[in-house]
Amino acid sequence: MTDNSKITIRNSAELCTVEIEGIIGVPEEWQFEEPSSRVATYEKFRQTVNRIAEIEASEVVVEIRSTGGDVNDALLIHDALRSLPARITTRCFGYTASAATVIAQAASEGCRMISANALYLVHRSSCAAEGNAEELEAKADMLRQTDLRLAELYAARSGGNADDFARLMAENNGDGRWLSPAETVESGLADLIIGEETQPAQPSKTESENPLARGWMRLKAAVAARMADNPTPLPSDDRNILHFGEPQIPATSAAADTQSAIAFDEGQKKAAPSAVLPAEDPSLCDLRRISSNEEAYLSDARSFAR
C-alpha cells in the first residue's frame, strides 16, 4: 500500500496553513501490517501533531479534504489545534466525513467554513474486533462511549443538544446522513459557506442580442436614478413623440447609446403634461409631397372654398 495520508504544514510568522488530505491516522484494520506498508505510521503522525503544537503563527488555516480515519488520531489533532493561542480557521472541501468532522470543530468561534460544493457526514464510530464475549462487549462499550463523546463535542461547538447529534449519527443504522452545506450550517456544525457566488440574472439570448432591449434596460435604470434624485416631474422641452420628420437612427449597437438618450428624454415626457408645437393649416397651394391624409384634407378644403 502507498501512503494515502498527507498532512502538510506551511508555516510563516503570521500565517500557518495545515492541509489534511486522505485518511487520518492509522485505520484499525491496518494496524498490524508492516510499518512500511501502513497508510500512515504512528511515528509519522506523532511528529505531525508535535509540529502542530509548536506552531507560533497568529493565524492558522486548516484545509480539510478527507473522508475520515481513526477517531483517536482526529481527537489528538483537534486538541493540538485547540491548544494553540492562534486564531484557527477550518475549511472543509469535498466529502468531509467521520473523523475529519472532529478536526473541523477545532476552529475558533465563527471560523468553521464549508465549501458550497461539499457534503458533511457524522456517524457512529466503528471498529474491527475479535475475541470472546467479554472482549467484544468491552469493544462495544468503548464505541458507545466514543459516540457519546463525539455527540457532546458537536453539541458544545454548535450550542445544540447532544441527544440531537446522537440521533443524527444513528440514522441509517449508524451510518449517519450526508448533510448539504446549508444543512451543516443549520445544524451548527459549520459557521459559513464559502465559494457561493450570486450571479445577476442574465437576459435571454433574444434580449441580449437586441439593442433596443439593452437600451430599455438602461433607460429604466436611468429613470429610477433620476426620479430618486428628483421625485418631481422634470420640465419638458420642445420635443415630444408627436413630432414627425425626425431622422430615424438604425437599431445597431453603434447607435444604442444615442437611442438610449432619446428614449430617456421621451420617457421623461410621460411624467409631465404633453406639449405640441403650434401648427398652421396646410396651405392650399403647397406643392410639397404630402401624405394621403393631408391630400384628403386639402380636397375637403377645396370643396369648402367653392
mmCIF file of C-alpha atoms in Angstrom:
data_model
loop_
_atom_site.group_PDB
_atom_site.id
_atom_site.type_symbol
_atom_site.label_atom_id
_atom_site.label_comp_id
_atom_site.label_asym_id
_atom_site.label_seq_id
_atom_site.Cartn_x
_atom_site.Cartn_y
_atom_site.Cartn_z
ATOM 1 C CA MET A 1 0.000 0.000 0.000
ATOM 2 C CA THR A 2 1.074 3.544 -0.623
ATOM 3 C CA ASP A 3 0.801 6.389 1.822
ATOM 4 C CA ASN A 4 -2.728 7.779 1.376
ATOM 5 C CA SER A 5 -2.456 10.210 4.260
ATOM 6 C CA LYS A 6 -0.986 13.666 3.800
ATOM 7 C CA ILE A 7 -0.665 16.364 6.432
ATOM 8 C CA THR A 8 1.298 19.332 5.141
ATOM 9 C CA ILE A 9 2.284 22.316 7.277
ATOM 10 C CA ARG A 10 3.340 25.598 5.674
ATOM 11 C CA ASN A 11 4.424 27.940 8.424
ATOM 12 C CA SER A 12 5.280 31.627 8.433
ATOM 13 C CA ALA A 13 5.486 34.345 11.042
ATOM 14 C CA GLU A 14 1.873 35.465 10.626
ATOM 15 C CA LEU A 15 0.020 32.638 8.870
ATOM 16 C CA CYS A 16 0.317 28.879 9.044
ATOM 17 C CA THR A 17 -1.585 26.609 6.649
ATOM 18 C CA VAL A 18 -2.226 22.982 7.570
ATOM 19 C CA GLU A 19 -3.502 20.757 4.775
ATOM 20 C CA ILE A 20 -5.111 17.474 5.800
ATOM 21 C CA GLU A 21 -5.826 15.123 2.915
ATOM 22 C CA GLY A 22 -6.741 11.462 2.645
ATOM 23 C CA ILE A 23 -7.050 9.076 5.555
ATOM 24 C CA ILE A 24 -6.475 10.428 9.055
ATOM 25 C CA GLY A 25 -4.154 8.360 11.213
ATOM 26 C CA VAL A 26 -3.918 4.590 11.007
ATOM 27 C CA PRO A 27 -7.157 2.711 10.283
ATOM 28 C CA GLU A 28 -7.903 -0.012 12.795
ATOM 29 C CA GLU A 29 -7.863 -2.813 10.226
ATOM 30 C CA TRP A 30 -4.333 -1.927 9.110
ATOM 31 C CA GLN A 31 -2.678 -1.582 12.497
ATOM 32 C CA PHE A 32 -0.979 -4.980 12.408
ATOM 33 C CA GLU A 33 0.671 -4.685 8.970
ATOM 34 C CA GLU A 34 4.330 -3.896 8.473
ATOM 35 C CA PRO A 35 5.109 -0.215 9.198
ATOM 36 C CA SER A 36 6.491 0.271 5.678
ATOM 37 C CA SER A 37 3.125 -0.677 4.147
ATOM 38 C CA ARG A 38 0.822 1.189 6.526
ATOM 39 C CA VAL A 39 -1.309 4.074 5.288
ATOM 40 C CA ALA A 40 0.286 6.253 7.964
ATOM 41 C CA THR A 41 2.640 5.202 10.723
ATOM 42 C CA TYR A 42 2.073 6.247 14.310
ATOM 43 C CA GLU A 43 5.555 7.721 14.379
ATOM 44 C CA LYS A 44 4.841 9.955 11.414
ATOM 45 C CA PHE A 45 1.539 11.013 12.927
ATOM 46 C CA ARG A 46 3.087 11.802 16.310
ATOM 47 C CA GLN A 47 5.695 14.002 14.627
ATOM 48 C CA THR A 48 2.951 15.864 12.783
ATOM 49 C CA VAL A 49 0.959 16.503 15.955
ATOM 50 C CA ASN A 50 4.108 17.764 17.656
ATOM 51 C CA ARG A 51 4.728 20.157 14.763
ATOM 52 C CA ILE A 52 1.153 21.443 15.040
ATOM 53 C CA ALA A 53 1.637 22.020 18.774
ATOM 54 C CA GLU A 54 4.775 24.088 18.043
ATOM 55 C CA ILE A 55 3.077 26.492 15.634
ATOM 56 C CA GLU A 56 3.610 30.106 16.704
ATOM 57 C CA ALA A 57 1.780 31.952 13.901
ATOM 58 C CA SER A 58 -1.019 34.298 14.919
ATOM 59 C CA GLU A 59 -3.404 32.696 12.428
ATOM 60 C CA VAL A 60 -3.755 29.053 11.403
ATOM 61 C CA VAL A 61 -5.843 27.891 8.445
ATOM 62 C CA VAL A 62 -6.647 24.162 8.337
ATOM 63 C CA GLU A 63 -7.830 22.918 4.942
ATOM 64 C CA ILE A 64 -9.556 19.542 5.190
ATOM 65 C CA ARG A 65 -10.021 17.196 2.245
ATOM 66 C CA SER A 66 -10.657 13.896 3.979
ATOM 67 C CA THR A 67 -13.380 11.304 4.414
ATOM 68 C CA GLY A 68 -12.070 10.454 7.893
ATOM 69 C CA GLY A 69 -9.995 7.759 9.509
ATOM 70 C CA ASP A 70 -9.040 6.991 13.076
ATOM 71 C CA VAL A 71 -11.151 8.958 15.568
ATOM 72 C CA ASN A 72 -8.436 8.814 18.238
ATOM 73 C CA ASP A 73 -5.945 10.482 15.908
ATOM 74 C CA ALA A 74 -8.564 13.058 14.884
ATOM 75 C CA LEU A 75 -9.156 13.917 18.536
ATOM 76 C CA LEU A 76 -5.408 14.347 19.049
ATOM 77 C CA ILE A 77 -5.243 16.795 16.096
ATOM 78 C CA HIS A 78 -8.348 18.577 17.393
ATOM 79 C CA ASP A 79 -6.845 19.038 20.851
ATOM 80 C CA ALA A 80 -3.476 20.117 19.442
ATOM 81 C CA LEU A 81 -5.172 22.818 17.370
ATOM 82 C CA ARG A 82 -7.400 23.952 20.223
ATOM 83 C CA SER A 83 -4.361 24.361 22.463
ATOM 84 C CA LEU A 84 -2.794 26.926 20.136
ATOM 85 C CA PRO A 85 -3.118 30.610 21.060
ATOM 86 C CA ALA A 86 -3.654 31.448 17.380
ATOM 87 C CA ARG A 87 -6.914 32.160 15.591
ATOM 88 C CA ILE A 88 -7.906 28.843 13.982
ATOM 89 C CA THR A 89 -9.933 28.624 10.761
ATOM 90 C CA THR A 90 -11.052 25.288 9.331
ATOM 91 C CA ARG A 91 -12.196 24.861 5.731
ATOM 92 C CA CYS A 92 -13.921 21.666 4.571
ATOM 93 C CA PHE A 93 -13.926 20.572 0.939
ATOM 94 C CA GLY A 94 -15.381 17.631 -0.951
ATOM 95 C CA TYR A 95 -16.652 14.712 1.141
ATOM 96 C CA THR A 96 -15.888 15.712 4.727
ATOM 97 C CA ALA A 97 -16.846 12.800 6.933
ATOM 98 C CA SER A 98 -16.303 10.905 10.134
ATOM 99 C CA ALA A 99 -13.056 11.768 11.912
ATOM 100 C CA ALA A 100 -12.474 14.735 9.567
ATOM 101 C CA THR A 101 -15.518 16.458 11.073
ATOM 102 C CA VAL A 102 -13.897 16.236 14.504
ATOM 103 C CA ILE A 103 -10.892 18.231 13.289
ATOM 104 C CA ALA A 104 -13.245 20.740 11.640
ATOM 105 C CA GLN A 105 -14.682 21.558 15.082
ATOM 106 C CA ALA A 106 -11.283 22.812 16.306
ATOM 107 C CA ALA A 107 -11.810 26.238 14.730
ATOM 108 C CA SER A 108 -12.139 29.449 16.684
ATOM 109 C CA GLU A 109 -15.585 30.948 17.218
ATOM 110 C CA GLY A 110 -17.298 31.646 13.892
ATOM 111 C CA CYS A 111 -14.416 30.236 11.834
ATOM 112 C CA ARG A 112 -15.732 26.815 10.762
ATOM 113 C CA MET A 113 -16.148 27.031 6.998
ATOM 114 C CA ILE A 114 -17.516 24.585 4.435
ATOM 115 C CA SER A 115 -17.362 24.728 0.665
ATOM 116 C CA ALA A 116 -20.612 25.360 -1.195
ATOM 117 C CA ASN A 117 -19.899 22.123 -3.099
ATOM 118 C CA ALA A 118 -19.048 19.931 -0.102
ATOM 119 C CA LEU A 119 -21.004 17.250 1.779
ATOM 120 C CA TYR A 120 -20.710 16.620 5.515
ATOM 121 C CA LEU A 121 -21.237 13.342 7.382
ATOM 122 C CA VAL A 122 -21.323 12.471 11.066
ATOM 123 C CA HIS A 123 -22.000 8.853 12.063
ATOM 124 C CA ARG A 124 -21.480 6.322 14.806
ATOM 125 C CA SER A 125 -17.973 5.041 15.361
ATOM 126 C CA SER A 126 -16.970 1.544 14.288
ATOM 127 C CA CYS A 127 -14.025 -0.796 14.631
ATOM 128 C CA ALA A 128 -12.769 -4.239 13.713
ATOM 129 C CA ALA A 129 -12.869 -6.661 16.641
ATOM 130 C CA GLU A 130 -12.348 -10.286 17.537
ATOM 131 C CA GLY A 131 -12.244 -12.229 20.806
ATOM 132 C CA ASN A 132 -14.573 -13.721 23.358
ATOM 133 C CA ALA A 133 -17.876 -12.267 24.517
ATOM 134 C CA GLU A 134 -16.318 -10.172 27.256
ATOM 135 C CA GLU A 135 -13.742 -8.705 24.884
ATOM 136 C CA LEU A 136 -16.376 -7.888 22.287
ATOM 137 C CA GLU A 137 -18.594 -6.332 24.941
ATOM 138 C CA ALA A 138 -15.673 -4.152 26.016
ATOM 139 C CA LYS A 139 -15.242 -3.021 22.418
ATOM 140 C CA ALA A 140 -18.965 -2.259 22.163
ATOM 141 C CA ASP A 141 -18.807 -0.210 25.355
ATOM 142 C CA MET A 142 -15.824 1.718 24.003
ATOM 143 C CA LEU A 143 -17.762 2.513 20.812
ATOM 144 C CA ARG A 144 -20.769 3.708 22.810
ATOM 145 C CA GLN A 145 -18.554 5.937 24.927
ATOM 146 C CA THR A 146 -16.874 7.279 21.770
ATOM 147 C CA ASP A 147 -20.237 8.111 20.198
ATOM 148 C CA LEU A 148 -21.307 9.905 23.375
ATOM 149 C CA ARG A 149 -18.096 11.918 23.452
ATOM 150 C CA LEU A 150 -18.430 12.925 19.794
ATOM 151 C CA ALA A 151 -22.067 13.966 20.223
ATOM 152 C CA GLU A 152 -21.057 16.105 23.201
ATOM 153 C CA LEU A 153 -18.224 17.664 21.201
ATOM 154 C CA TYR A 154 -20.575 18.556 18.330
ATOM 155 C CA ALA A 155 -23.106 19.947 20.797
ATOM 156 C CA ALA A 156 -20.502 22.027 22.612
ATOM 157 C CA ARG A 157 -19.353 23.702 19.400
ATOM 158 C CA SER A 158 -22.834 24.158 17.927
ATOM 159 C CA GLY A 159 -24.689 25.206 21.064
ATOM 160 C CA GLY A 160 -27.121 22.366 20.390
ATOM 161 C CA ASN A 161 -28.193 19.271 22.238
ATOM 162 C CA ALA A 162 -26.005 16.153 22.423
ATOM 163 C CA ASP A 163 -29.076 13.910 22.075
ATOM 164 C CA ASP A 164 -29.941 15.557 18.747
ATOM 165 C CA PHE A 165 -26.487 14.827 17.377
ATOM 166 C CA ALA A 166 -26.617 11.292 18.738
ATOM 167 C CA ARG A 167 -29.828 10.747 16.759
ATOM 168 C CA LEU A 168 -28.265 12.260 13.628
ATOM 169 C CA MET A 169 -25.265 9.940 13.961
ATOM 170 C CA ALA A 170 -27.593 6.957 14.457
ATOM 171 C CA GLU A 171 -29.540 7.453 11.231
ATOM 172 C CA ASN A 172 -29.316 4.730 8.566
ATOM 173 C CA ASN A 173 -28.264 2.060 11.072
ATOM 174 C CA GLY A 174 -25.468 4.195 12.443
ATOM 175 C CA ASP A 175 -24.070 5.283 9.056
ATOM 176 C CA GLY A 176 -25.422 8.796 9.543
ATOM 177 C CA ARG A 177 -26.720 11.055 6.785
ATOM 178 C CA TRP A 178 -24.874 13.275 4.327
ATOM 179 C CA LEU A 179 -25.646 16.931 5.002
ATOM 180 C CA SER A 180 -25.622 19.699 2.427
ATOM 181 C CA PRO A 181 -23.607 22.844 3.234
ATOM 182 C CA ALA A 182 -26.815 24.654 4.222
ATOM 183 C CA GLU A 183 -27.883 21.772 6.471
ATOM 184 C CA THR A 184 -24.423 21.685 8.022
ATOM 185 C CA VAL A 185 -24.644 25.356 8.937
ATOM 186 C CA GLU A 186 -28.238 24.982 10.117
ATOM 187 C CA SER A 187 -27.256 22.117 12.417
ATOM 188 C CA GLY A 188 -24.483 24.245 13.923
ATOM 189 C CA LEU A 189 -21.614 22.101 12.625
ATOM 190 C CA ALA A 190 -20.299 24.929 10.430
ATOM 191 C CA ASP A 191 -20.484 28.704 10.556
ATOM 192 C CA LEU A 192 -20.083 29.846 6.984
ATOM 193 C CA ILE A 193 -20.450 28.529 3.438
ATOM 194 C CA ILE A 194 -17.583 29.583 1.198
ATOM 195 C CA GLY A 195 -17.442 29.633 -2.580
ATOM 196 C CA GLU A 196 -21.005 30.856 -3.106
ATOM 197 C CA GLU A 197 -21.335 33.390 -5.888
ATOM 198 C CA THR A 198 -24.536 35.293 -6.529
ATOM 199 C CA GLN A 199 -24.794 35.786 -10.264
ATOM 200 C CA PRO A 200 -27.002 38.615 -11.602
ATOM 201 C CA ALA A 201 -29.928 37.495 -13.688
ATOM 202 C CA GLN A 202 -28.831 37.242 -17.309
ATOM 203 C CA PRO A 203 -31.108 38.413 -20.142
ATOM 204 C CA SER A 204 -32.325 35.867 -22.623
ATOM 205 C CA LYS A 205 -30.427 35.432 -25.873
ATOM 206 C CA THR A 206 -33.051 37.402 -27.762
ATOM 207 C CA GLU A 207 -32.827 40.309 -25.318
ATOM 208 C CA SER A 208 -29.046 40.291 -25.170
ATOM 209 C CA GLU A 209 -28.831 40.490 -28.962
ATOM 210 C CA ASN A 210 -31.454 43.257 -29.259
ATOM 211 C CA PRO A 211 -30.008 46.794 -28.925
ATOM 212 C CA LEU A 212 -33.466 48.218 -28.181
ATOM 213 C CA ALA A 213 -33.882 45.825 -25.273
ATOM 214 C CA ARG A 214 -30.479 46.815 -23.932
ATOM 215 C CA GLY A 215 -31.436 50.486 -24.324
ATOM 216 C CA TRP A 216 -34.700 49.889 -22.481
ATOM 217 C CA MET A 217 -32.897 48.286 -19.564
ATOM 218 C CA ARG A 218 -30.517 51.252 -19.380
ATOM 219 C CA LEU A 219 -33.490 53.612 -19.612
ATOM 220 C CA LYS A 220 -35.265 52.002 -16.671
ATOM 221 C CA ALA A 221 -32.125 52.226 -14.577
ATOM 222 C CA ALA A 222 -31.543 55.861 -15.557
ATOM 223 C CA VAL A 223 -35.151 56.892 -14.885
ATOM 224 C CA ALA A 224 -35.089 55.208 -11.479
ATOM 225 C CA ALA A 225 -31.889 57.055 -10.592
ATOM 226 C CA ARG A 226 -33.205 60.400 -11.816
ATOM 227 C CA MET A 227 -36.543 60.016 -10.039
ATOM 228 C CA ALA A 228 -34.738 59.083 -6.837
ATOM 229 C CA ASP A 229 -32.736 62.327 -7.018
ATOM 230 C CA ASN A 230 -35.677 64.460 -8.208
ATOM 231 C CA PRO A 231 -39.116 62.940 -7.494
ATOM 232 C CA THR A 232 -40.977 65.931 -9.051
ATOM 233 C CA PRO A 233 -41.681 65.771 -12.796
ATOM 234 C CA LEU A 234 -38.961 67.394 -14.846
ATOM 235 C CA PRO A 235 -39.972 70.244 -17.224
ATOM 236 C CA SER A 236 -40.307 69.122 -20.815
ATOM 237 C CA ASP A 237 -38.509 70.704 -23.752
ATOM 238 C CA ASP A 238 -39.928 71.281 -27.249
ATOM 239 C CA ARG A 239 -39.573 67.660 -28.362
ATOM 240 C CA ASN A 240 -42.325 65.097 -27.988
ATOM 241 C CA ILE A 241 -43.425 61.855 -29.550
ATOM 242 C CA LEU A 242 -45.979 63.614 -31.788
ATOM 243 C CA HIS A 243 -43.327 65.194 -33.993
ATOM 244 C CA PHE A 244 -42.740 63.843 -37.476
ATOM 245 C CA GLY A 245 -39.849 64.175 -39.871
ATOM 246 C CA GLU A 246 -37.143 63.427 -37.287
ATOM 247 C CA PRO A 247 -34.252 61.299 -38.550
ATOM 248 C CA GLN A 248 -34.604 57.620 -37.659
ATOM 249 C CA ILE A 249 -31.498 56.062 -36.155
ATOM 250 C CA PRO A 250 -30.846 52.455 -37.203
ATOM 251 C CA ALA A 251 -31.093 49.990 -34.317
ATOM 252 C CA THR A 252 -27.470 48.974 -34.317
ATOM 253 C CA SER A 253 -25.104 48.515 -31.442
ATOM 254 C CA ALA A 254 -23.177 51.620 -32.542
ATOM 255 C CA ALA A 255 -26.318 53.757 -32.166
ATOM 256 C CA ALA A 256 -27.506 52.157 -28.932
ATOM 257 C CA ASP A 257 -26.203 54.953 -26.728
ATOM 258 C CA THR A 258 -27.848 57.633 -28.884
ATOM 259 C CA GLN A 259 -31.123 55.714 -28.881
ATOM 260 C CA SER A 260 -30.907 55.388 -25.144
ATOM 261 C CA ALA A 261 -30.520 59.145 -24.735
ATOM 262 C CA ILE A 262 -33.538 59.802 -26.968
ATOM 263 C CA ALA A 263 -35.570 57.149 -25.184
ATOM 264 C CA PHE A 264 -34.679 58.712 -21.855
ATOM 265 C CA ASP A 265 -35.955 62.124 -22.999
ATOM 266 C CA GLU A 266 -39.165 60.554 -24.279
ATOM 267 C CA GLY A 267 -39.651 58.684 -21.040
ATOM 268 C CA GLN A 268 -39.428 61.946 -19.097
ATOM 269 C CA LYS A 269 -42.337 63.388 -21.077
ATOM 270 C CA LYS A 270 -44.611 60.674 -19.719
ATOM 271 C CA ALA A 271 -44.140 62.162 -16.251
ATOM 272 C CA ALA A 272 -45.293 65.656 -17.390
ATOM 273 C CA PRO A 273 -48.140 67.052 -19.472
ATOM 274 C CA SER A 274 -47.502 66.544 -23.163
ATOM 275 C CA ALA A 275 -46.799 69.609 -25.263
ATOM 276 C CA VAL A 276 -47.067 70.055 -29.013
ATOM 277 C CA LEU A 277 -45.587 72.682 -31.282
ATOM 278 C CA PRO A 278 -48.008 75.230 -32.751
ATOM 279 C CA ALA A 279 -49.117 74.268 -36.238
ATOM 280 C CA GLU A 280 -50.963 76.052 -39.075
ATOM 281 C CA ASP A 281 -53.456 74.630 -41.515
ATOM 282 C CA PRO A 282 -51.625 73.412 -44.599
ATOM 283 C CA SER A 283 -51.536 75.864 -47.476
ATOM 284 C CA LEU A 284 -53.853 75.182 -50.380
ATOM 285 C CA CYS A 285 -51.073 75.838 -52.800
ATOM 286 C CA ASP A 286 -48.408 73.827 -51.020
ATOM 287 C CA LEU A 287 -46.727 71.759 -53.736
ATOM 288 C CA ARG A 288 -44.555 69.681 -51.449
ATOM 289 C CA ARG A 289 -45.058 65.943 -51.298
ATOM 290 C CA ILE A 290 -47.963 65.320 -48.946
ATOM 291 C CA SER A 291 -49.380 62.307 -47.210
ATOM 292 C CA SER A 292 -52.695 60.674 -48.115
ATOM 293 C CA ASN A 293 -54.335 62.188 -45.034
ATOM 294 C CA GLU A 294 -53.172 65.662 -45.956
ATOM 295 C CA GLU A 295 -54.342 65.154 -49.549
ATOM 296 C CA ALA A 296 -57.826 64.232 -48.311
ATOM 297 C CA TYR A 297 -57.815 67.281 -46.062
ATOM 298 C CA LEU A 298 -56.893 69.557 -48.985
ATOM 299 C CA SER A 299 -59.626 68.039 -51.125
ATOM 300 C CA ASP A 300 -62.198 68.827 -48.479
ATOM 301 C CA ALA A 301 -60.798 72.332 -48.045
ATOM 302 C CA ARG A 302 -61.030 72.997 -51.776
ATOM 303 C CA SER A 303 -64.666 71.904 -51.828
ATOM 304 C CA PHE A 304 -65.425 74.265 -48.967
ATOM 305 C CA ALA A 305 -63.651 77.109 -50.818
ATOM 306 C CA ARG A 306 -66.018 76.799 -53.752
#
